[in-house]
Amino acid sequence: MSKINLQNVTLRYEDKNASYTAVQDINFSVAEGEFVSIIGPSGCGKSTLLSMFAGLNFPTDGSILLDGKEIEGTGTDRGVVFQHYSLFPWMSARKNIIFGIKQVHKEKTKKEIEAIADEYLELVGLKDFKNKYPSQLSGGMQQRVAIARALAMNPGILLMDEPFGAIDAKNRVILQELLLKLWESGSQKKTVVFVTHDIDEAILLSDRIIVMSAGPGTVKKEIEVTFERPRNRSRLVGSEVYSSLRNKLVGLFYDDLLLKIGGEEVVI
């Protein structure tokens, strides 16, 4: 069953002097409980698509359906995690999570909300840092708080816009594993749409990868990732099947990029 369905979606920005097409004639769907990554070069419209799923932007043409109904705005049924942590700097880690829960679960008591916040702080390994402010936390810790807040709100859909892009390599691996663990351990898997530039990250996390072409963004290819779950990173990356899939994605990623060398255009 499709959770999200894009039908001939185009988004065009216009003003008096110019017109710019961000994405053009996009068609694909995301099934309920599926983990889909979107990859492609800068400017191909990955984040634009995510903003439309979140209800922050709307198609110029075509439609985006959520559970069969056109998206008309933001909603608590969708949690969003951005690349830059988007925490309230004047709130502690715990209070940032509590704030998110309150927006969704107004019927819950203060004690119940605090218990949920503490549960998710423990899940992301930050129980001992609950009273720290964002400025007192590392980038990786801040992103763990942002993920905990999104999950604690219990949305059906999790939208993630390069959430690990600003994290160092070691902590990026830790956060990838944490996200997989939280996603796989839920009684009902959330639908995840994950924007990334990192091909290896997309392979590790995804059930399916949408490869976008350079702007105006279009869907170049949809690739199924059939590795069984739970996935073992070290076993995967050493396999021939992984190498073959990675090489295929690298080729798709770069085959429409041009580099000027000595005045001549060279296809990368």
mmCIF file of C-alpha atoms in Angstrom:
data_model
loop_
_atom_site.group_PDB
_atom_site.id
_atom_site.type_symbol
_atom_site.label_atom_id
_atom_site.label_comp_id
_atom_site.label_asym_id
_atom_site.label_seq_id
_atom_site.Cartn_x
_atom_site.Cartn_y
_atom_site.Cartn_z
ATOM 1 C CA MET A 1 0.000 0.000 0.000
ATOM 2 C CA SER A 2 1.366 3.440 -0.950
ATOM 3 C CA LYS A 3 1.897 5.831 1.929
ATOM 4 C CA ILE A 4 3.183 8.635 -0.307
ATOM 5 C CA ASN A 5 2.376 8.902 -3.994
ATOM 6 C CA LEU A 6 3.808 11.490 -6.394
ATOM 7 C CA GLN A 7 1.920 12.060 -9.632
ATOM 8 C CA ASN A 8 3.604 14.163 -12.355
ATOM 9 C CA VAL A 9 5.051 16.545 -9.769
ATOM 10 C CA THR A 10 6.725 19.727 -10.994
ATOM 11 C CA LEU A 11 7.801 22.661 -8.851
ATOM 12 C CA ARG A 12 8.677 25.895 -10.585
ATOM 13 C CA TYR A 13 9.845 29.074 -8.895
ATOM 14 C CA GLU A 14 8.892 32.245 -10.732
ATOM 15 C CA ASP A 15 9.294 35.972 -10.272
ATOM 16 C CA LYS A 16 9.054 38.959 -12.620
ATOM 17 C CA ASN A 17 12.494 38.433 -14.120
ATOM 18 C CA ALA A 18 13.113 34.701 -14.163
ATOM 19 C CA SER A 19 11.696 31.202 -13.882
ATOM 20 C CA TYR A 20 13.479 28.230 -12.330
ATOM 21 C CA THR A 21 12.289 24.610 -12.391
ATOM 22 C CA ALA A 22 13.463 22.693 -9.321
ATOM 23 C CA VAL A 23 11.868 19.317 -10.114
ATOM 24 C CA GLN A 24 9.994 18.201 -13.205
ATOM 25 C CA ASP A 25 7.449 15.457 -13.880
ATOM 26 C CA ILE A 26 8.324 13.296 -10.858
ATOM 27 C CA ASN A 27 6.478 10.002 -10.430
ATOM 28 C CA PHE A 28 7.157 7.474 -7.689
ATOM 29 C CA SER A 29 5.564 6.092 -4.549
ATOM 30 C CA VAL A 30 6.717 5.079 -1.078
ATOM 31 C CA ALA A 31 5.075 2.092 0.567
ATOM 32 C CA GLU A 32 4.014 2.084 4.199
ATOM 33 C CA GLY A 33 6.927 0.996 6.399
ATOM 34 C CA GLU A 34 9.449 1.363 3.559
ATOM 35 C CA PHE A 35 12.837 3.046 3.923
ATOM 36 C CA VAL A 36 13.535 5.020 0.734
ATOM 37 C CA SER A 37 16.637 7.115 0.106
ATOM 38 C CA ILE A 38 16.891 9.864 -2.498
ATOM 39 C CA ILE A 39 20.339 10.542 -3.945
ATOM 40 C CA GLY A 40 21.625 12.822 -6.678
ATOM 41 C CA PRO A 41 23.921 15.791 -7.363
ATOM 42 C CA SER A 42 23.492 19.145 -5.645
ATOM 43 C CA GLY A 43 20.615 21.111 -7.123
ATOM 44 C CA CYS A 44 18.673 18.070 -8.329
ATOM 45 C CA GLY A 45 15.722 18.781 -6.026
ATOM 46 C CA LYS A 46 16.171 16.193 -3.257
ATOM 47 C CA SER A 47 15.487 18.645 -0.436
ATOM 48 C CA THR A 48 12.737 20.286 -2.503
ATOM 49 C CA LEU A 49 10.891 16.975 -2.648
ATOM 50 C CA LEU A 50 11.268 16.502 1.091
ATOM 51 C CA SER A 51 9.925 20.002 1.753
ATOM 52 C CA MET A 52 6.840 19.140 -0.300
ATOM 53 C CA PHE A 53 6.342 15.899 1.650
ATOM 54 C CA ALA A 54 6.525 17.985 4.823
ATOM 55 C CA GLY A 55 3.936 20.431 3.474
ATOM 56 C CA LEU A 56 6.317 23.379 3.434
ATOM 57 C CA ASN A 57 6.165 23.724 -0.377
ATOM 58 C CA PHE A 58 3.571 22.693 -2.937
ATOM 59 C CA PRO A 59 3.807 21.457 -6.525
ATOM 60 C CA THR A 60 3.228 23.906 -9.359
ATOM 61 C CA ASP A 61 1.814 20.984 -11.341
ATOM 62 C CA GLY A 62 0.849 17.463 -10.361
ATOM 63 C CA SER A 63 0.001 16.223 -6.897
ATOM 64 C CA ILE A 64 1.469 14.503 -3.830
ATOM 65 C CA LEU A 65 -0.882 12.170 -2.002
ATOM 66 C CA LEU A 66 -0.466 11.052 1.602
ATOM 67 C CA ASP A 67 -2.677 8.080 2.447
ATOM 68 C CA GLY A 68 -4.637 8.881 -0.701
ATOM 69 C CA LYS A 69 -5.253 12.549 0.165
ATOM 70 C CA GLU A 70 -3.422 15.543 -1.246
ATOM 71 C CA ILE A 71 -0.966 17.157 1.157
ATOM 72 C CA GLU A 72 -2.304 20.562 2.138
ATOM 73 C CA GLY A 73 0.222 21.623 4.775
ATOM 74 C CA THR A 74 2.369 20.488 7.677
ATOM 75 C CA GLY A 75 1.123 17.881 10.136
ATOM 76 C CA THR A 76 2.105 15.920 13.219
ATOM 77 C CA ASP A 77 1.846 12.723 11.154
ATOM 78 C CA ARG A 78 5.236 13.653 9.664
ATOM 79 C CA GLY A 79 8.419 14.114 11.684
ATOM 80 C CA VAL A 80 11.291 16.034 10.090
ATOM 81 C CA VAL A 81 14.999 15.816 10.923
ATOM 82 C CA PHE A 82 17.226 18.381 9.224
ATOM 83 C CA GLN A 83 20.974 18.383 8.603
ATOM 84 C CA HIS A 84 21.441 21.207 11.090
ATOM 85 C CA TYR A 85 20.032 20.044 14.352
ATOM 86 C CA SER A 86 17.147 22.568 14.686
ATOM 87 C CA LEU A 87 17.051 22.355 18.469
ATOM 88 C CA PHE A 88 15.867 25.222 20.641
ATOM 89 C CA PRO A 89 19.114 26.585 22.152
ATOM 90 C CA TRP A 90 17.383 27.844 25.296
ATOM 91 C CA MET A 91 15.972 24.393 26.134
ATOM 92 C CA SER A 92 17.788 21.387 27.579
ATOM 93 C CA ALA A 93 17.907 18.141 25.611
ATOM 94 C CA ARG A 94 15.025 16.777 27.676
ATOM 95 C CA LYS A 95 12.898 19.906 27.287
ATOM 96 C CA ASN A 96 13.470 19.921 23.503
ATOM 97 C CA ILE A 97 11.962 16.433 23.350
ATOM 98 C CA ILE A 98 9.161 17.305 25.769
ATOM 99 C CA PHE A 99 8.240 20.291 23.590
ATOM 100 C CA GLY A 100 7.842 18.044 20.547
ATOM 101 C CA ILE A 101 5.720 15.487 22.403
ATOM 102 C CA LYS A 102 3.410 18.208 23.735
ATOM 103 C CA GLN A 103 2.579 19.337 20.199
ATOM 104 C CA VAL A 104 1.199 15.898 19.382
ATOM 105 C CA HIS A 105 -0.013 14.367 22.631
ATOM 106 C CA LYS A 106 -1.923 17.147 24.330
ATOM 107 C CA GLU A 107 -4.040 14.559 26.145
ATOM 108 C CA LYS A 108 -1.086 13.117 28.069
ATOM 109 C CA THR A 109 -0.166 14.219 31.571
ATOM 110 C CA LYS A 110 3.089 15.979 32.378
ATOM 111 C CA LYS A 111 4.359 12.806 34.031
ATOM 112 C CA GLU A 112 3.533 10.681 30.985
ATOM 113 C CA ILE A 113 5.248 13.138 28.618
ATOM 114 C CA GLU A 114 8.364 13.265 30.783
ATOM 115 C CA ALA A 115 8.458 9.453 30.864
ATOM 116 C CA ILE A 116 8.352 9.296 27.035
ATOM 117 C CA ALA A 117 11.118 11.905 26.780
ATOM 118 C CA ASP A 118 13.306 9.952 29.215
ATOM 119 C CA GLU A 119 12.649 6.706 27.336
ATOM 120 C CA TYR A 120 13.873 8.168 24.056
ATOM 121 C CA LEU A 121 16.840 9.884 25.652
ATOM 122 C CA GLU A 122 17.886 6.473 26.928
ATOM 123 C CA LEU A 123 17.315 4.866 23.524
ATOM 124 C CA VAL A 124 19.714 7.326 21.881
ATOM 125 C CA GLY A 125 22.238 6.990 24.722
ATOM 126 C CA LEU A 126 21.829 10.456 26.213
ATOM 127 C CA LYS A 127 20.144 9.761 29.533
ATOM 128 C CA ASP A 128 23.069 11.303 31.422
ATOM 129 C CA PHE A 129 22.964 14.445 29.236
ATOM 130 C CA LYS A 130 19.276 15.239 29.552
ATOM 131 C CA ASN A 131 19.830 18.562 31.330
ATOM 132 C CA LYS A 132 22.526 19.777 28.944
ATOM 133 C CA TYR A 133 21.786 22.585 26.483
ATOM 134 C CA PRO A 134 22.553 22.178 22.761
ATOM 135 C CA SER A 135 25.662 24.366 23.063
ATOM 136 C CA GLN A 136 27.019 21.900 25.633
ATOM 137 C CA LEU A 137 26.572 18.911 23.298
ATOM 138 C CA SER A 138 28.654 17.732 20.348
ATOM 139 C CA GLY A 139 27.151 17.788 16.860
ATOM 140 C CA GLY A 140 26.494 14.051 17.000
ATOM 141 C CA MET A 141 24.761 14.376 20.350
ATOM 142 C CA GLN A 142 22.602 17.230 19.103
ATOM 143 C CA GLN A 143 21.499 15.150 16.139
ATOM 144 C CA ARG A 144 20.659 12.265 18.476
ATOM 145 C CA VAL A 145 18.393 14.634 20.408
ATOM 146 C CA ALA A 146 16.745 15.735 17.153
ATOM 147 C CA ILE A 147 16.156 12.102 16.148
ATOM 148 C CA ALA A 148 14.835 11.270 19.627
ATOM 149 C CA ARG A 149 12.434 14.219 19.464
ATOM 150 C CA ALA A 150 11.114 13.173 16.035
ATOM 151 C CA LEU A 151 10.623 9.555 17.113
ATOM 152 C CA ALA A 152 9.093 10.486 20.486
ATOM 153 C CA MET A 153 6.360 12.377 18.623
ATOM 154 C CA ASN A 154 5.513 8.992 17.058
ATOM 155 C CA PRO A 155 4.767 10.150 13.498
ATOM 156 C CA GLY A 156 3.862 7.641 10.827
ATOM 157 C CA ILE A 157 6.431 9.173 8.479
ATOM 158 C CA LEU A 158 9.980 10.290 9.185
ATOM 159 C CA LEU A 159 11.490 12.771 6.702
ATOM 160 C CA MET A 160 15.274 13.141 6.994
ATOM 161 C CA ASP A 161 17.222 15.745 5.019
ATOM 162 C CA GLU A 162 20.909 14.769 5.071
ATOM 163 C CA PRO A 163 20.694 14.344 8.853
ATOM 164 C CA PHE A 164 24.262 13.044 9.160
ATOM 165 C CA GLY A 165 25.857 15.329 6.573
ATOM 166 C CA ALA A 166 27.527 17.599 9.132
ATOM 167 C CA ILE A 167 28.730 14.745 11.367
ATOM 168 C CA ASP A 168 32.285 13.361 11.411
ATOM 169 C CA ALA A 169 32.841 9.921 9.881
ATOM 170 C CA LYS A 170 32.961 7.950 13.144
ATOM 171 C CA ASN A 171 29.810 9.472 14.608
ATOM 172 C CA ARG A 172 28.070 9.191 11.240
ATOM 173 C CA VAL A 173 28.486 5.406 11.398
ATOM 174 C CA ILE A 174 27.202 5.370 14.991
ATOM 175 C CA LEU A 175 24.127 7.398 14.037
ATOM 176 C CA GLN A 176 23.416 5.240 10.985
ATOM 177 C CA GLU A 177 23.464 2.127 13.164
ATOM 178 C CA LEU A 178 21.309 3.843 15.782
ATOM 179 C CA LEU A 179 18.723 4.887 13.197
ATOM 180 C CA LEU A 180 18.544 1.356 11.776
ATOM 181 C CA LYS A 181 18.188 -0.129 15.259
ATOM 182 C CA LEU A 182 15.361 2.244 16.201
ATOM 183 C CA TRP A 183 13.594 1.780 12.851
ATOM 184 C CA GLU A 184 13.856 -2.022 12.851
ATOM 185 C CA SER A 185 12.897 -2.470 16.517
ATOM 186 C CA GLY A 186 9.586 -0.610 16.364
ATOM 187 C CA SER A 187 6.358 -2.626 16.612
ATOM 188 C CA GLN A 188 5.291 -0.898 13.387
ATOM 189 C CA LYS A 189 8.042 0.344 11.086
ATOM 190 C CA LYS A 190 7.791 4.004 10.225
ATOM 191 C CA THR A 191 7.876 5.098 6.617
ATOM 192 C CA VAL A 192 11.215 6.865 6.094
ATOM 193 C CA VAL A 193 12.278 9.158 3.258
ATOM 194 C CA PHE A 194 15.984 9.890 3.609
ATOM 195 C CA VAL A 195 17.906 12.424 1.521
ATOM 196 C CA THR A 196 21.664 11.851 1.251
ATOM 197 C CA HIS A 197 24.714 12.417 -0.962
ATOM 198 C CA ASP A 198 26.374 9.312 0.483
ATOM 199 C CA ILE A 199 25.918 6.231 -1.711
ATOM 200 C CA ASP A 200 27.192 3.792 0.935
ATOM 201 C CA GLU A 201 24.812 5.292 3.492
ATOM 202 C CA ALA A 202 21.904 4.878 1.079
ATOM 203 C CA ILE A 203 22.752 1.220 0.427
ATOM 204 C CA LEU A 204 23.131 0.392 4.119
ATOM 205 C CA LEU A 205 19.863 2.001 5.179
ATOM 206 C CA SER A 206 17.442 1.606 2.303
ATOM 207 C CA ASP A 207 14.894 -0.777 0.879
ATOM 208 C CA ARG A 208 14.921 1.304 -2.305
ATOM 209 C CA ILE A 209 17.017 4.152 -3.710
ATOM 210 C CA ILE A 210 15.651 6.906 -5.960
ATOM 211 C CA VAL A 211 18.429 8.333 -8.158
ATOM 212 C CA MET A 212 17.783 11.909 -9.310
ATOM 213 C CA SER A 213 19.267 13.602 -12.366
ATOM 214 C CA ALA A 214 20.838 17.073 -12.315
ATOM 215 C CA GLY A 215 18.423 20.017 -12.229
ATOM 216 C CA PRO A 216 15.717 20.336 -13.158
ATOM 217 C CA GLY A 217 15.442 17.208 -11.076
ATOM 218 C CA THR A 218 13.854 14.128 -12.577
ATOM 219 C CA VAL A 219 13.887 10.490 -11.521
ATOM 220 C CA LYS A 220 16.661 8.756 -13.402
ATOM 221 C CA LYS A 221 16.312 5.315 -11.840
ATOM 222 C CA GLU A 222 14.754 3.422 -8.936
ATOM 223 C CA ILE A 223 17.007 0.732 -7.466
ATOM 224 C CA GLU A 224 15.804 -2.031 -5.117
ATOM 225 C CA VAL A 225 18.179 -2.893 -2.270
ATOM 226 C CA THR A 226 17.492 -6.557 -1.556
ATOM 227 C CA PHE A 227 20.056 -7.290 1.179
ATOM 228 C CA GLU A 228 18.371 -9.048 4.087
ATOM 229 C CA ARG A 229 17.880 -7.285 7.413
ATOM 230 C CA PRO A 230 19.316 -6.760 9.928
ATOM 231 C CA ARG A 231 22.328 -5.723 7.876
ATOM 232 C CA ASN A 232 25.917 -6.332 8.841
ATOM 233 C CA ARG A 233 28.024 -3.433 7.525
ATOM 234 C CA SER A 234 31.394 -5.213 7.446
ATOM 235 C CA ARG A 235 29.977 -8.334 5.787
ATOM 236 C CA LEU A 236 28.069 -6.269 3.230
ATOM 237 C CA VAL A 237 30.853 -3.979 2.069
ATOM 238 C CA GLY A 238 33.168 -6.927 1.446
ATOM 239 C CA SER A 239 30.739 -8.728 -0.858
ATOM 240 C CA GLU A 240 30.784 -8.741 -4.658
ATOM 241 C CA VAL A 241 27.043 -8.030 -4.783
ATOM 242 C CA TYR A 242 27.553 -4.879 -2.728
ATOM 243 C CA SER A 243 30.416 -3.731 -4.948
ATOM 244 C CA SER A 244 28.323 -4.322 -8.057
ATOM 245 C CA LEU A 245 25.380 -2.332 -6.663
ATOM 246 C CA ARG A 246 27.667 0.466 -5.489
ATOM 247 C CA ASN A 247 29.371 0.717 -8.884
ATOM 248 C CA LYS A 248 25.986 0.858 -10.582
ATOM 249 C CA LEU A 249 24.869 3.718 -8.312
ATOM 250 C CA VAL A 250 28.154 5.597 -8.753
ATOM 251 C CA GLY A 251 27.735 5.377 -12.516
ATOM 252 C CA LEU A 252 24.154 6.681 -12.331
ATOM 253 C CA PHE A 253 25.178 9.436 -9.920
ATOM 254 C CA TYR A 254 27.954 10.819 -12.105
ATOM 255 C CA ASP A 255 27.060 10.036 -15.700
ATOM 256 C CA ASP A 256 25.303 13.347 -16.368
ATOM 257 C CA LEU A 257 27.858 15.579 -14.642
ATOM 258 C CA LEU A 258 30.255 17.618 -16.743
ATOM 259 C CA LEU A 259 33.605 18.995 -15.668
ATOM 260 C CA LYS A 260 35.414 21.736 -17.573
ATOM 261 C CA ILE A 261 39.126 21.042 -17.918
ATOM 262 C CA GLY A 262 41.260 23.359 -20.041
ATOM 263 C CA GLY A 263 38.163 24.846 -21.632
ATOM 264 C CA GLU A 264 36.812 21.461 -22.700
ATOM 265 C CA GLU A 265 33.795 19.709 -21.236
ATOM 266 C CA VAL A 266 34.581 16.235 -19.937
ATOM 267 C CA VAL A 267 31.961 13.772 -18.724
ATOM 268 C CA ILE A 268 32.886 12.438 -15.277
#
